[in-house]
XYZ file of C-alpha atoms in Angstrom:
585
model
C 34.839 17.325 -7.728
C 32.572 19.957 -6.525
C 30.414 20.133 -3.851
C 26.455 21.084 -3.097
C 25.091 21.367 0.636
C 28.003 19.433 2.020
C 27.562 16.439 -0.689
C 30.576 15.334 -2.279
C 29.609 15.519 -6.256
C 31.660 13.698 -8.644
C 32.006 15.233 -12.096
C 30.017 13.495 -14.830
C 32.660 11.212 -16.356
C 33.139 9.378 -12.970
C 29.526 8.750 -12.840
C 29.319 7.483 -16.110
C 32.581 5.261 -15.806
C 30.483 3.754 -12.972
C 27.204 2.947 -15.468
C 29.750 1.338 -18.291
C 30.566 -1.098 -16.016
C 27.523 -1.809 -14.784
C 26.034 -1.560 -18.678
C 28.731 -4.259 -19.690
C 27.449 -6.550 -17.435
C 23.697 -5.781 -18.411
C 24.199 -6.210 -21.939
C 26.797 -9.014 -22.014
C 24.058 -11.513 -23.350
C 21.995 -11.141 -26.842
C 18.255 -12.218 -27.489
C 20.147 -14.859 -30.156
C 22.165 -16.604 -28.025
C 21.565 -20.549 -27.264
C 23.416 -19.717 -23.823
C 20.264 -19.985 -21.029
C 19.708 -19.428 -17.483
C 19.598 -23.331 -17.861
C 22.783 -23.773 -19.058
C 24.035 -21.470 -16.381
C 22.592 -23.639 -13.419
C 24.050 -26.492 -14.840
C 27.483 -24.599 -15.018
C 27.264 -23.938 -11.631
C 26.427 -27.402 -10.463
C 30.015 -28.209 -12.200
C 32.436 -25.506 -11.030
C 30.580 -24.596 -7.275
C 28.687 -27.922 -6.408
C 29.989 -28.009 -3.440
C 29.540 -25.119 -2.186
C 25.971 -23.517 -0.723
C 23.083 -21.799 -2.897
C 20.459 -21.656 -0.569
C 20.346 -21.147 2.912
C 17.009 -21.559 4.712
C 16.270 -22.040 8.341
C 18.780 -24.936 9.365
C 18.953 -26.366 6.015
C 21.950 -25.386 3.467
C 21.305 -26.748 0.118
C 24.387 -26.836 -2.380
C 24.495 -25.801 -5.834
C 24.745 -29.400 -7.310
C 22.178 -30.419 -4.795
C 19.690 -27.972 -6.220
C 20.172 -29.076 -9.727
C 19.164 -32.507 -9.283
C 16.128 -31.226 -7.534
C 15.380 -28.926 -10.728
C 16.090 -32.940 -12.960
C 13.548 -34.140 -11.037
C 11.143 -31.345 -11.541
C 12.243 -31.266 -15.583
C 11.241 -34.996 -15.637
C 7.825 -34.743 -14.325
C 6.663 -31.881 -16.473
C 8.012 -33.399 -19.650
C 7.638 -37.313 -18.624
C 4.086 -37.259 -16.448
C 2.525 -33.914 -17.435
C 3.425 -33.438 -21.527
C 4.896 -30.377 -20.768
C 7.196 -29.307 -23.849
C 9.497 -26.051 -24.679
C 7.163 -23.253 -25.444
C 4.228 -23.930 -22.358
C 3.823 -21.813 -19.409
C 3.465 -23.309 -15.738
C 2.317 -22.037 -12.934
C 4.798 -21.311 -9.532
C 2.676 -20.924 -6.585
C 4.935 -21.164 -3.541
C 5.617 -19.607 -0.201
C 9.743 -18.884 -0.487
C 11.780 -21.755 0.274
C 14.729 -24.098 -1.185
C 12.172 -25.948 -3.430
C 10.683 -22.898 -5.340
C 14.357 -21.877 -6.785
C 14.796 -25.769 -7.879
C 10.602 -25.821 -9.532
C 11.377 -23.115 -11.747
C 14.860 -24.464 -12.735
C 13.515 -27.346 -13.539
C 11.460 -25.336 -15.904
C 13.968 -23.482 -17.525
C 15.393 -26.911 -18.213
C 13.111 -27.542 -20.359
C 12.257 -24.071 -21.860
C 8.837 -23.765 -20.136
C 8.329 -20.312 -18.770
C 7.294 -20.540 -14.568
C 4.561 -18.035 -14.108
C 5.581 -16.933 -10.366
C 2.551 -16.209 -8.681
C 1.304 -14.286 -5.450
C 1.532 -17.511 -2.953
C -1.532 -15.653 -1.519
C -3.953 -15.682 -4.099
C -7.257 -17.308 -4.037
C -10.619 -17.133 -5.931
C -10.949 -14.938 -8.888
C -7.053 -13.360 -8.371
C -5.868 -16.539 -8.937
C -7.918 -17.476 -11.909
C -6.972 -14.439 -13.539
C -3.342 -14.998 -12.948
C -3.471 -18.463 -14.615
C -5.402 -17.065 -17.402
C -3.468 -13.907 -18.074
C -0.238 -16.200 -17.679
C -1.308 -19.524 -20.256
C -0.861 -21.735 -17.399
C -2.472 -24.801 -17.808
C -0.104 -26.767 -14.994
C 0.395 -25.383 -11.773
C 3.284 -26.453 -9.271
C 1.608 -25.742 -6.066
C 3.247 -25.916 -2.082
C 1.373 -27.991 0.226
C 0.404 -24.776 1.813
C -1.196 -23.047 -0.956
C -3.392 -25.824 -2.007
C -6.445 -25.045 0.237
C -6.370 -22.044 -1.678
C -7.062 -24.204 -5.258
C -10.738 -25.048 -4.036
C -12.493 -22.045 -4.997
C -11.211 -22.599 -8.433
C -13.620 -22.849 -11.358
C -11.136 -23.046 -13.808
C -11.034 -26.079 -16.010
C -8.153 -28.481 -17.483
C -5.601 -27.095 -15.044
C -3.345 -29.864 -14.111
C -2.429 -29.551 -9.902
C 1.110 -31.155 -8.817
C 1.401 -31.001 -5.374
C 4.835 -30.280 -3.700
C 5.396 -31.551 -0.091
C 6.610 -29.606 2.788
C 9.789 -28.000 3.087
C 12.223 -30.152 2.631
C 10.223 -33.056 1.346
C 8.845 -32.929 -2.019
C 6.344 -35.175 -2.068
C 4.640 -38.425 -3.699
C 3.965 -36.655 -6.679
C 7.960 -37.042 -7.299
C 8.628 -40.614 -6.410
C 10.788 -42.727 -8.629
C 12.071 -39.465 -10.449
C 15.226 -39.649 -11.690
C 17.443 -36.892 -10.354
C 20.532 -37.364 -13.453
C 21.071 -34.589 -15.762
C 18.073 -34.457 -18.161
C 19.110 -33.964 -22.466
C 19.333 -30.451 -23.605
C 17.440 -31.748 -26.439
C 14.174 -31.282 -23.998
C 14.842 -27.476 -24.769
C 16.659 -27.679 -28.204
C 15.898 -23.995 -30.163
C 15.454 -22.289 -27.012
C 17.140 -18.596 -26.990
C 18.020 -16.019 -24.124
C 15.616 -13.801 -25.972
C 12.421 -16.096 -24.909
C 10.602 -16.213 -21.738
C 11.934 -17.452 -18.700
C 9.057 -16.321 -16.367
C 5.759 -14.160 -16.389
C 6.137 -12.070 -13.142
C 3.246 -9.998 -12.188
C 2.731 -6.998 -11.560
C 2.227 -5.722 -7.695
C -1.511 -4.743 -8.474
C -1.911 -1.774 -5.883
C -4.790 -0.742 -8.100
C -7.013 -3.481 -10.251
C -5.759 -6.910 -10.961
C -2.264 -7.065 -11.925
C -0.363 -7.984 -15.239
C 1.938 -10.626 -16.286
C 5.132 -9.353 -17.405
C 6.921 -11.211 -19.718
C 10.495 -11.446 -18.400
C 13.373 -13.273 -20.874
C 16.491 -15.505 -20.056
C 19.030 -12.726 -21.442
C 17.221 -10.369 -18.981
C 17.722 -12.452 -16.121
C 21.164 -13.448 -16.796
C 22.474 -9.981 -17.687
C 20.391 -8.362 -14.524
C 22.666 -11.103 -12.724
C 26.108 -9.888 -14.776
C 25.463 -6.561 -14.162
C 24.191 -5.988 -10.204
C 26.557 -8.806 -8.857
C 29.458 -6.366 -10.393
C 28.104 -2.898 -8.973
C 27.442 -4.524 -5.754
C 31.096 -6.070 -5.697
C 29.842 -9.668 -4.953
C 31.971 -12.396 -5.282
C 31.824 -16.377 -4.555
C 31.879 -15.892 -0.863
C 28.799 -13.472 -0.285
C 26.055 -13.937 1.183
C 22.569 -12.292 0.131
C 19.839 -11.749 1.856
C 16.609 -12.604 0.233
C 13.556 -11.558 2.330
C 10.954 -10.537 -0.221
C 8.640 -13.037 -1.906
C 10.362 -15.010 -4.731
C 7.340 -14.382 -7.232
C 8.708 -10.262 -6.556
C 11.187 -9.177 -9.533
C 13.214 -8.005 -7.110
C 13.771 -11.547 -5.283
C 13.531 -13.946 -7.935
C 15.535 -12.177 -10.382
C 17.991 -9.933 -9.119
C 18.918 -11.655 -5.870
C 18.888 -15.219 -7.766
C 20.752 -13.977 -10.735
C 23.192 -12.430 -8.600
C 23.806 -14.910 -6.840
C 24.263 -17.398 -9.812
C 26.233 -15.131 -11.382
C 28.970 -15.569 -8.836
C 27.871 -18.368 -7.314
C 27.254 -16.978 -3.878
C 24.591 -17.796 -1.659
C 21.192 -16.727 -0.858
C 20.257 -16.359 3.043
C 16.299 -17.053 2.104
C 13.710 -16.415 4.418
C 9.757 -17.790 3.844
C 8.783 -14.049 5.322
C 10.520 -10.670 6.302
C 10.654 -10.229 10.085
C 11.816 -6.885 11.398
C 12.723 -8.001 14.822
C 14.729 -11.089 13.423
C 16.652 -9.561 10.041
C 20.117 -8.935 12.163
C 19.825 -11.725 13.680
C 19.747 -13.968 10.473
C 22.071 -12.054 8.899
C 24.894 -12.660 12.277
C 23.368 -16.626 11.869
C 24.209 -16.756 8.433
C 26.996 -14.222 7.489
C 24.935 -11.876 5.199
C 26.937 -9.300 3.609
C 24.283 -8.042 0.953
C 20.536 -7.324 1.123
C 18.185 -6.303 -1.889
C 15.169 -4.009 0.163
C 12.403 -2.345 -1.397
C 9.640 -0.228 -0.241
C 9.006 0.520 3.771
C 11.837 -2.469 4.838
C 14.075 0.099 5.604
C 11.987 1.972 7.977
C 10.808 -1.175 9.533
C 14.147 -2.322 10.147
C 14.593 1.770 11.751
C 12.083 1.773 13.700
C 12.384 -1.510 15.616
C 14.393 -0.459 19.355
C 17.979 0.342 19.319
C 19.929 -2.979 20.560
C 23.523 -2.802 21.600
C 24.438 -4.925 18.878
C 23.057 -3.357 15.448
C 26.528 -2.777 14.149
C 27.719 -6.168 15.122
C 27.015 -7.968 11.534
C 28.911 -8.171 8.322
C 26.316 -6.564 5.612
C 28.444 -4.176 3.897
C 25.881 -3.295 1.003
C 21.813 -2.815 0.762
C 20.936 -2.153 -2.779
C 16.952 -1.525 -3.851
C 14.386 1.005 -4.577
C 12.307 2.605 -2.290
C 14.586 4.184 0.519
C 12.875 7.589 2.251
C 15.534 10.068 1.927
C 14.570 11.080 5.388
C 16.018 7.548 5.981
C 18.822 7.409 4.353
C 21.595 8.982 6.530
C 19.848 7.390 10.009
C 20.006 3.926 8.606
C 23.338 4.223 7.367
C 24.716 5.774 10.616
C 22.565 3.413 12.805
C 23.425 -0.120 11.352
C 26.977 1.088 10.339
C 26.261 0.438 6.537
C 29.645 0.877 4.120
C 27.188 1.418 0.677
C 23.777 1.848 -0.148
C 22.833 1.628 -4.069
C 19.423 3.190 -4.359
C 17.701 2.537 -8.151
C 14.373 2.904 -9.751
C 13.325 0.793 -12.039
C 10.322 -1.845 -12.823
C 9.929 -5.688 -13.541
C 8.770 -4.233 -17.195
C 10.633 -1.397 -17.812
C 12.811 -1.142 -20.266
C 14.962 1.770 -18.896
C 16.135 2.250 -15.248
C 18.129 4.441 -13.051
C 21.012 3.384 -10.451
C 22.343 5.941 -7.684
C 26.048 4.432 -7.986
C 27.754 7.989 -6.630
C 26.505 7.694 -2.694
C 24.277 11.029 -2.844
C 21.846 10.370 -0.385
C 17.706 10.874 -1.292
C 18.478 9.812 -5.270
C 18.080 7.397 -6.987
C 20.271 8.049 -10.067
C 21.813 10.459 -12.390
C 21.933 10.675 -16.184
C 25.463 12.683 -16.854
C 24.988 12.316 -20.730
C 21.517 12.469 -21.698
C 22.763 11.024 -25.344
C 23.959 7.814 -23.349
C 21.049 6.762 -21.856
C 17.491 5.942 -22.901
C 15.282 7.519 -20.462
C 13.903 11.105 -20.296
C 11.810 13.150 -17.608
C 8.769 14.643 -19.387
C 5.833 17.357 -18.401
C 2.997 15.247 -17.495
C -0.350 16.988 -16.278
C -1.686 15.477 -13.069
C -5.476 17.006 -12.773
C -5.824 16.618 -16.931
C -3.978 13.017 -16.551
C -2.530 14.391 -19.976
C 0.953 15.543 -21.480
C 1.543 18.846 -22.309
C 2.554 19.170 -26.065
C 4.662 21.318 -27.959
C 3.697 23.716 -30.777
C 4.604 21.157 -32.801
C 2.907 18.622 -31.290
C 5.242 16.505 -29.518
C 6.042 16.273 -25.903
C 8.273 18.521 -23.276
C 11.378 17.888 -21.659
C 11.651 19.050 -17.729
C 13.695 21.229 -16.667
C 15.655 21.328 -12.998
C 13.347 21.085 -9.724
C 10.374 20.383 -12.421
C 8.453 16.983 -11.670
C 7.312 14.896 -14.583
C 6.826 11.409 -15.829
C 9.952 9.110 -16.822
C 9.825 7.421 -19.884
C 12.357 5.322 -21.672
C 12.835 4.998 -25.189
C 11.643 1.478 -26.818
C 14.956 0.488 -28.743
C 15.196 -1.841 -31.610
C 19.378 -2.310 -32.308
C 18.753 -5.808 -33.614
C 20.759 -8.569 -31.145
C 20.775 -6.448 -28.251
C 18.776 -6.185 -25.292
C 19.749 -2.589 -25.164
C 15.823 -0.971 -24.472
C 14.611 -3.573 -25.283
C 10.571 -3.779 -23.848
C 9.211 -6.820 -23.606
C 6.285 -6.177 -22.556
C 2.912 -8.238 -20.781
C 0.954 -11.349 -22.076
C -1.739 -9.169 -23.107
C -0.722 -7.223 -26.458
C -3.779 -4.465 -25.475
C -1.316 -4.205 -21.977
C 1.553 -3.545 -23.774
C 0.360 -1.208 -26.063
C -1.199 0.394 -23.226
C 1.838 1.345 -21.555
C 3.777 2.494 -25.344
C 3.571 6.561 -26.098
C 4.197 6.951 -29.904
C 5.163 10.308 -31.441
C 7.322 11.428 -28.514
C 10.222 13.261 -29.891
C 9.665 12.735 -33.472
C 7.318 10.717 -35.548
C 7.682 7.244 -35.095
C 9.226 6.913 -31.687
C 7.875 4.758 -29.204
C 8.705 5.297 -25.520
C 7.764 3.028 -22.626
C 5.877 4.879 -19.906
C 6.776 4.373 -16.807
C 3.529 5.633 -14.418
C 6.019 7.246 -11.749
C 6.916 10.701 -11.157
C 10.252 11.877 -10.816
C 12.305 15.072 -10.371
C 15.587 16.016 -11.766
C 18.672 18.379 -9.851
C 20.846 20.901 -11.736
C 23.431 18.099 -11.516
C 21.329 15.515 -13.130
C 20.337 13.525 -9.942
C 17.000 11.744 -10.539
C 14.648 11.628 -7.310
C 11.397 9.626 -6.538
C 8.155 12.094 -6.553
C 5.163 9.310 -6.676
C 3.608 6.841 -8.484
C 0.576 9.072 -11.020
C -2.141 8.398 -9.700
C -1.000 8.742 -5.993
C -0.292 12.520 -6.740
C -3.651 14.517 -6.354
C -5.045 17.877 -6.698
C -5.885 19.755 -4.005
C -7.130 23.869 -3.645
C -5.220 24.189 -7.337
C -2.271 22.571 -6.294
C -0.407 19.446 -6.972
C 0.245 17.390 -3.717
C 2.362 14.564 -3.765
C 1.539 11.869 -1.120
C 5.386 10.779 -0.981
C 6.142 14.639 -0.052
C 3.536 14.829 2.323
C 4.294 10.957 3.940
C 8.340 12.047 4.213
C 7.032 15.565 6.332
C 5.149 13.815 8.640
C 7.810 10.717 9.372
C 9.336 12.356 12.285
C 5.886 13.067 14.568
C 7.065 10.584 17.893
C 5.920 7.322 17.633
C 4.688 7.633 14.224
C 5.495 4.493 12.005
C 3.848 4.398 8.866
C 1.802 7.227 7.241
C 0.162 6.243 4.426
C -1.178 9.652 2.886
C -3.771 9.805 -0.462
C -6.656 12.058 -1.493
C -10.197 11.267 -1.044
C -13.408 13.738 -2.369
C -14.983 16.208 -0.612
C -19.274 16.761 -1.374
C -18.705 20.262 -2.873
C -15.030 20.957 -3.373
C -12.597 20.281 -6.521
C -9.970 17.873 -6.338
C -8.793 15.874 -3.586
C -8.253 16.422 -0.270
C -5.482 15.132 1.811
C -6.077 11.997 4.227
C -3.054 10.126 6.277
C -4.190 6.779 7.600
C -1.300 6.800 10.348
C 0.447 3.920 12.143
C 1.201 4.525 16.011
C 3.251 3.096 18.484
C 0.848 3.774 20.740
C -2.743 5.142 19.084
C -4.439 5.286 22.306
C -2.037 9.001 23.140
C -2.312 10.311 19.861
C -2.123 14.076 20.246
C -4.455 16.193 17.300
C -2.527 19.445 18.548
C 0.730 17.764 18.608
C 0.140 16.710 15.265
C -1.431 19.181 13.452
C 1.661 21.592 14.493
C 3.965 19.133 13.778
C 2.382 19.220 10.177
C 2.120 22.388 9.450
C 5.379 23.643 10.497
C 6.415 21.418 7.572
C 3.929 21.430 4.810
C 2.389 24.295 3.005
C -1.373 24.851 3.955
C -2.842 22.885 0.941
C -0.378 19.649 1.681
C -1.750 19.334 5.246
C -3.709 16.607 5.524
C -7.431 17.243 6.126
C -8.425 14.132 7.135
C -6.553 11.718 10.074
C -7.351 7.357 10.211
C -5.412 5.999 13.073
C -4.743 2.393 11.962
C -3.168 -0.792 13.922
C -1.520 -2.194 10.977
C -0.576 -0.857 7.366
C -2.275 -1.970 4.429
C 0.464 -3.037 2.653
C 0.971 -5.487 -0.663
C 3.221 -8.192 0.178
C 6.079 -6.261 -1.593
C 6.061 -3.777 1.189
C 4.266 -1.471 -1.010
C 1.407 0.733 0.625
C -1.811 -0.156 -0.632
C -4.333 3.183 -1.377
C -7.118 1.729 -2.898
C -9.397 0.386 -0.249
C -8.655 3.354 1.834
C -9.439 5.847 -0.957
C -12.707 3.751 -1.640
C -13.692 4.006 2.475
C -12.401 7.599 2.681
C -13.818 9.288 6.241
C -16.581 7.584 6.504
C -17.415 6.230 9.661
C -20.131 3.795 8.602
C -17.138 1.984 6.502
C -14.230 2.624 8.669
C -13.898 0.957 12.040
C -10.849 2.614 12.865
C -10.397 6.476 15.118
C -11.004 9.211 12.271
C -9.902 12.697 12.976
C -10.621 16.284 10.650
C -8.234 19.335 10.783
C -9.650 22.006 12.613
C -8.026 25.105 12.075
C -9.624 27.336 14.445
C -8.982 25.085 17.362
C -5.238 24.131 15.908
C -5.973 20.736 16.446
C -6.956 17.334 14.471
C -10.246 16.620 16.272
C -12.494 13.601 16.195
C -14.895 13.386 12.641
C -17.831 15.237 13.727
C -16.427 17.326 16.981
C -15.175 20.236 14.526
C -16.155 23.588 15.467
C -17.274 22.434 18.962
């Protein structure tokens, strides 16, 4: 063991002890296989049926339960509908008991559930059925106002009732086990859903997203997170999210523990499901963490029995506070995608990462030079591309892997071939290599911890210098009563580059303090990371993956004839952020 700034550092063969088990869960299943996430429902119907799978408000509905639910759903599509193994269907559904049983029913079948945004309307929608193949859509009664500003044609509309009751549409359905003929040649290696991507910027993707995936995603987290047939998980992110309807379903399944589901994530109401229900795990992502922070200390915020919170996303400035706070045993922190074909796990406890590599030669992923202003990547003299060394930023890419019946980097890739060629760089390393390129930035330690920089795209340039907006967001976190900064570059008539902007959330706007806050920011940033611009805004613009949206504010910038909200400009000779247009007064 050694140790750096206080941080207990285990050698390299620990940590990698750690990923083989974790890898032997993830790779347990083979594209080949006739085993299905079908045929693992139905096992658990058999050996758990009793027992709960999904617990929502004061309803707890058992595994065996479930799977006649999915029958019924199977039966429809095949027996009313046509639907055969091969077809896509649509999933559009706010998160509830009946959206786990829709897509199951699915899978019975070999149809592959496109799990759409339950929020979608209007074009967005029409180019999520399109991009998807979905010529049936499974729709909740309260999405279906949402289907009238469709133009699309042949798209057959079942309805499903309220929570709890399914609906007309369903009558007379028989709820007995349906023939595994209904999905006779049907592999782990095919498509068990298209789950798009979280569209921050332009209309989003459909990922393709297989049955060994799923099922080995389930093997492999439920065994690193050390849950077992009695957990409970909490599931508070939208079901049509990666992170929800895979990894906390699969998990789940694979143990045949419970899900503590919840139609939206409430801050002020999290512990107080998880005491109702007995949660012991909790997959986050993005700003829940700090939400969860920054509601008011309550007496009892150690009185649960959530042991682990495992995601992607965690603020390192967070990390130790929410531990300490909410009495947490284990935090796994990871980075990953829903298309990526490589991924990093933080299974070692060092706060701020989110995983190490201790043998390069064991793992598919490396960190290479990637030129923000030129949105290029540096080559070699002989052409190809350059490793990063320690402390250097770059973009993480993960090499596309073809070992025949293994999912073992394996990309999968989008609906759209031009998408998936899109995001393949060929002629890496060697000729002939193809990599899958991630779009984030990360950083790499001496000891070969991996740490979030920002998503390309949200780094900009700025007087000649790179600023990332996740650097600049984690300085300015602990100005009093800030919440939420939300930092990105926007032009400047005249100047190169980008200039920093914050659009800042505020306990209380109305006392917002330009001096306070422009010391608070430099005394942490250097000169060209200080924001130049200030938006004080009442709510976040988030995505409903808790993932700040840039793109709208970016677009509206400082102007005030587009932006309703306070806007404030660094003034450096009063040492102040004063109101847009007082400068220099």
């Amino acid at each position: 063991m050694t140790t750096t700034t206080g941080i207990e550092i285990p050698d390299r063969e620990t940590s990698q002890s750690r990923l083989d088990r974790l890898a032997a869960g993830t790779l347990r299943h083979r594209p080949s296989q006739a085993y299905t996430v079908a045929d693992r429902i139905e096992e658990r119907a058999c050996d758990s049926g009793g027992k709960p799978f999904v617990l929502f408000d004061e309803r707890s509905v058992g595994y065996a339960e479930l799977d006649r639910q999915a029958n019924r759903v199977a039966r429809l599509l095949h027996e009313r509908v046509g639907l055969v193994r091969g077809d896509v269907a649509g999933l559009m559904m706010e998160n509830r008991p009946e959206y786990v049983a829709a897509w199951a029913g699915m899978a019975k079948l070999g149809v592959t559930a496109a799990l759409i945004n339950s929020n979608l309307s209007g074009r967005a929608l029409e180019h999520a059925l399109a991009a998807s193949g979905s010529r049936t859509l499974l729709a909740g009664s309260e999405c279906t106002a949402r289907l009238a500003s469709l133009s699309t044609e042949d798209l057959t509309t079942v309805e499903v009732g309220d929570a709890g009751n399914w609906g007309p549409a369903f009558d007379g359905l028989s709820d007995e086990g349906v023939p595994s003929e209904w999905r006779q040649g049907l592999v782990a290696g095919d498509d068990l859903f298209h789950v798009f991507t979280s569209g921050t910027t332009g209309l989003p993707k459909a990922a393709r997203l297989s049955h060994m995936r799923f099922l080995g995603v389930g093997d492999g987290m439920s065994e690193t997170a050390g849950y077992g047939p009695d957990d409970v998980i909490a599931c508070v992110l939208p079901l049509y999210h990666g992170a929800a309807g895979m990894v906390v379903v699969s998990s789940a399944l694979a143990q045949g523990a419970a899900i503590a589901l919840r139609s939206r994530f409430s801050a002020s109401a999290f512990w107080d499901d998880a005491r109702r229900y007995g949660v012991t795990g909790c997959q986050y992502i993005g700003e829940i963490c700090r939400y969860l922070l920054n509601q008011p200390p309550r007496d009892d915020d150690r009185e649960h029995t959530v042991r682990v919170m495992m995601g992607a996303g965690l603020a390192p400035d967070l990390w130790a506070p929410f531990k300490e706070r909410f009495g947490i045993e284990r935090i796994i922190e990871g980075w990953s995608s829903t298309e990526a074909n490589t991924s990093l796990i933080n299974l070692d406890g060092v706060p701020g990462a989110c995983g190490r590599i201790p043998f390069p030669d064991r793992h598919n992923g490396r960190l290479v030079r990637y030129d923000v202003e030129g949105e290029l990547y540096p080559r070699s003299e002989d052409d190809y591309l350059v490793e990063c060394g320690p402390g250097e930023a770059g973009e993480f890419i993960g090499r596309i892997l073809d070992l025949g019946d293994s999912g073992a980097g394996r990309f999968e890739g989008y609906t759209s071939d031009e998408d998936t060629e899109a995001k393949i760089l060929r002629n890496v390393f060697e000729q002939g290599d193809a990599w899958y390129r991630s779009g984030d930035l990360l950083l790499r330690d001496e000891n070969d911890y991996y740490y979030f920089v920002d998503r390309i795209g949200d780094t900009f340039r700025w007087k000649s210098e790179n600023v990332s907006t996740q650097e600049v967001a984690e300085a300015l976190a602990g100005f009093p009563g800030l919440l939420i900064a939300n930092v990105y570059g926007v032009k400047v008539p005249g100047n190169e580059g980008r200039a920093g902007m914050a659009a800042l959330v505020l306990a209380d706007p109305a006392i917002f303090d330009g001096a306070a806050f422009y010391r608070h920011a430099r005394a942490r940033l250097p000169d060209y990371a200080v924001p130049m611009f200030i938006r004080l805004s009442e709510e976040p613009d988030m995505t409903t993956t808790f993932k700040l949206r840039k793109i709208e504010l970016v677009r509206q910038g400082y102007d005030s004839a587009l932006v309703d909200d306070p806007l404030f400009v660094r003034d450096d000779d009063s040492a102040a952020y004063v109101p847009v247009g007082a400068e220099g007064s």
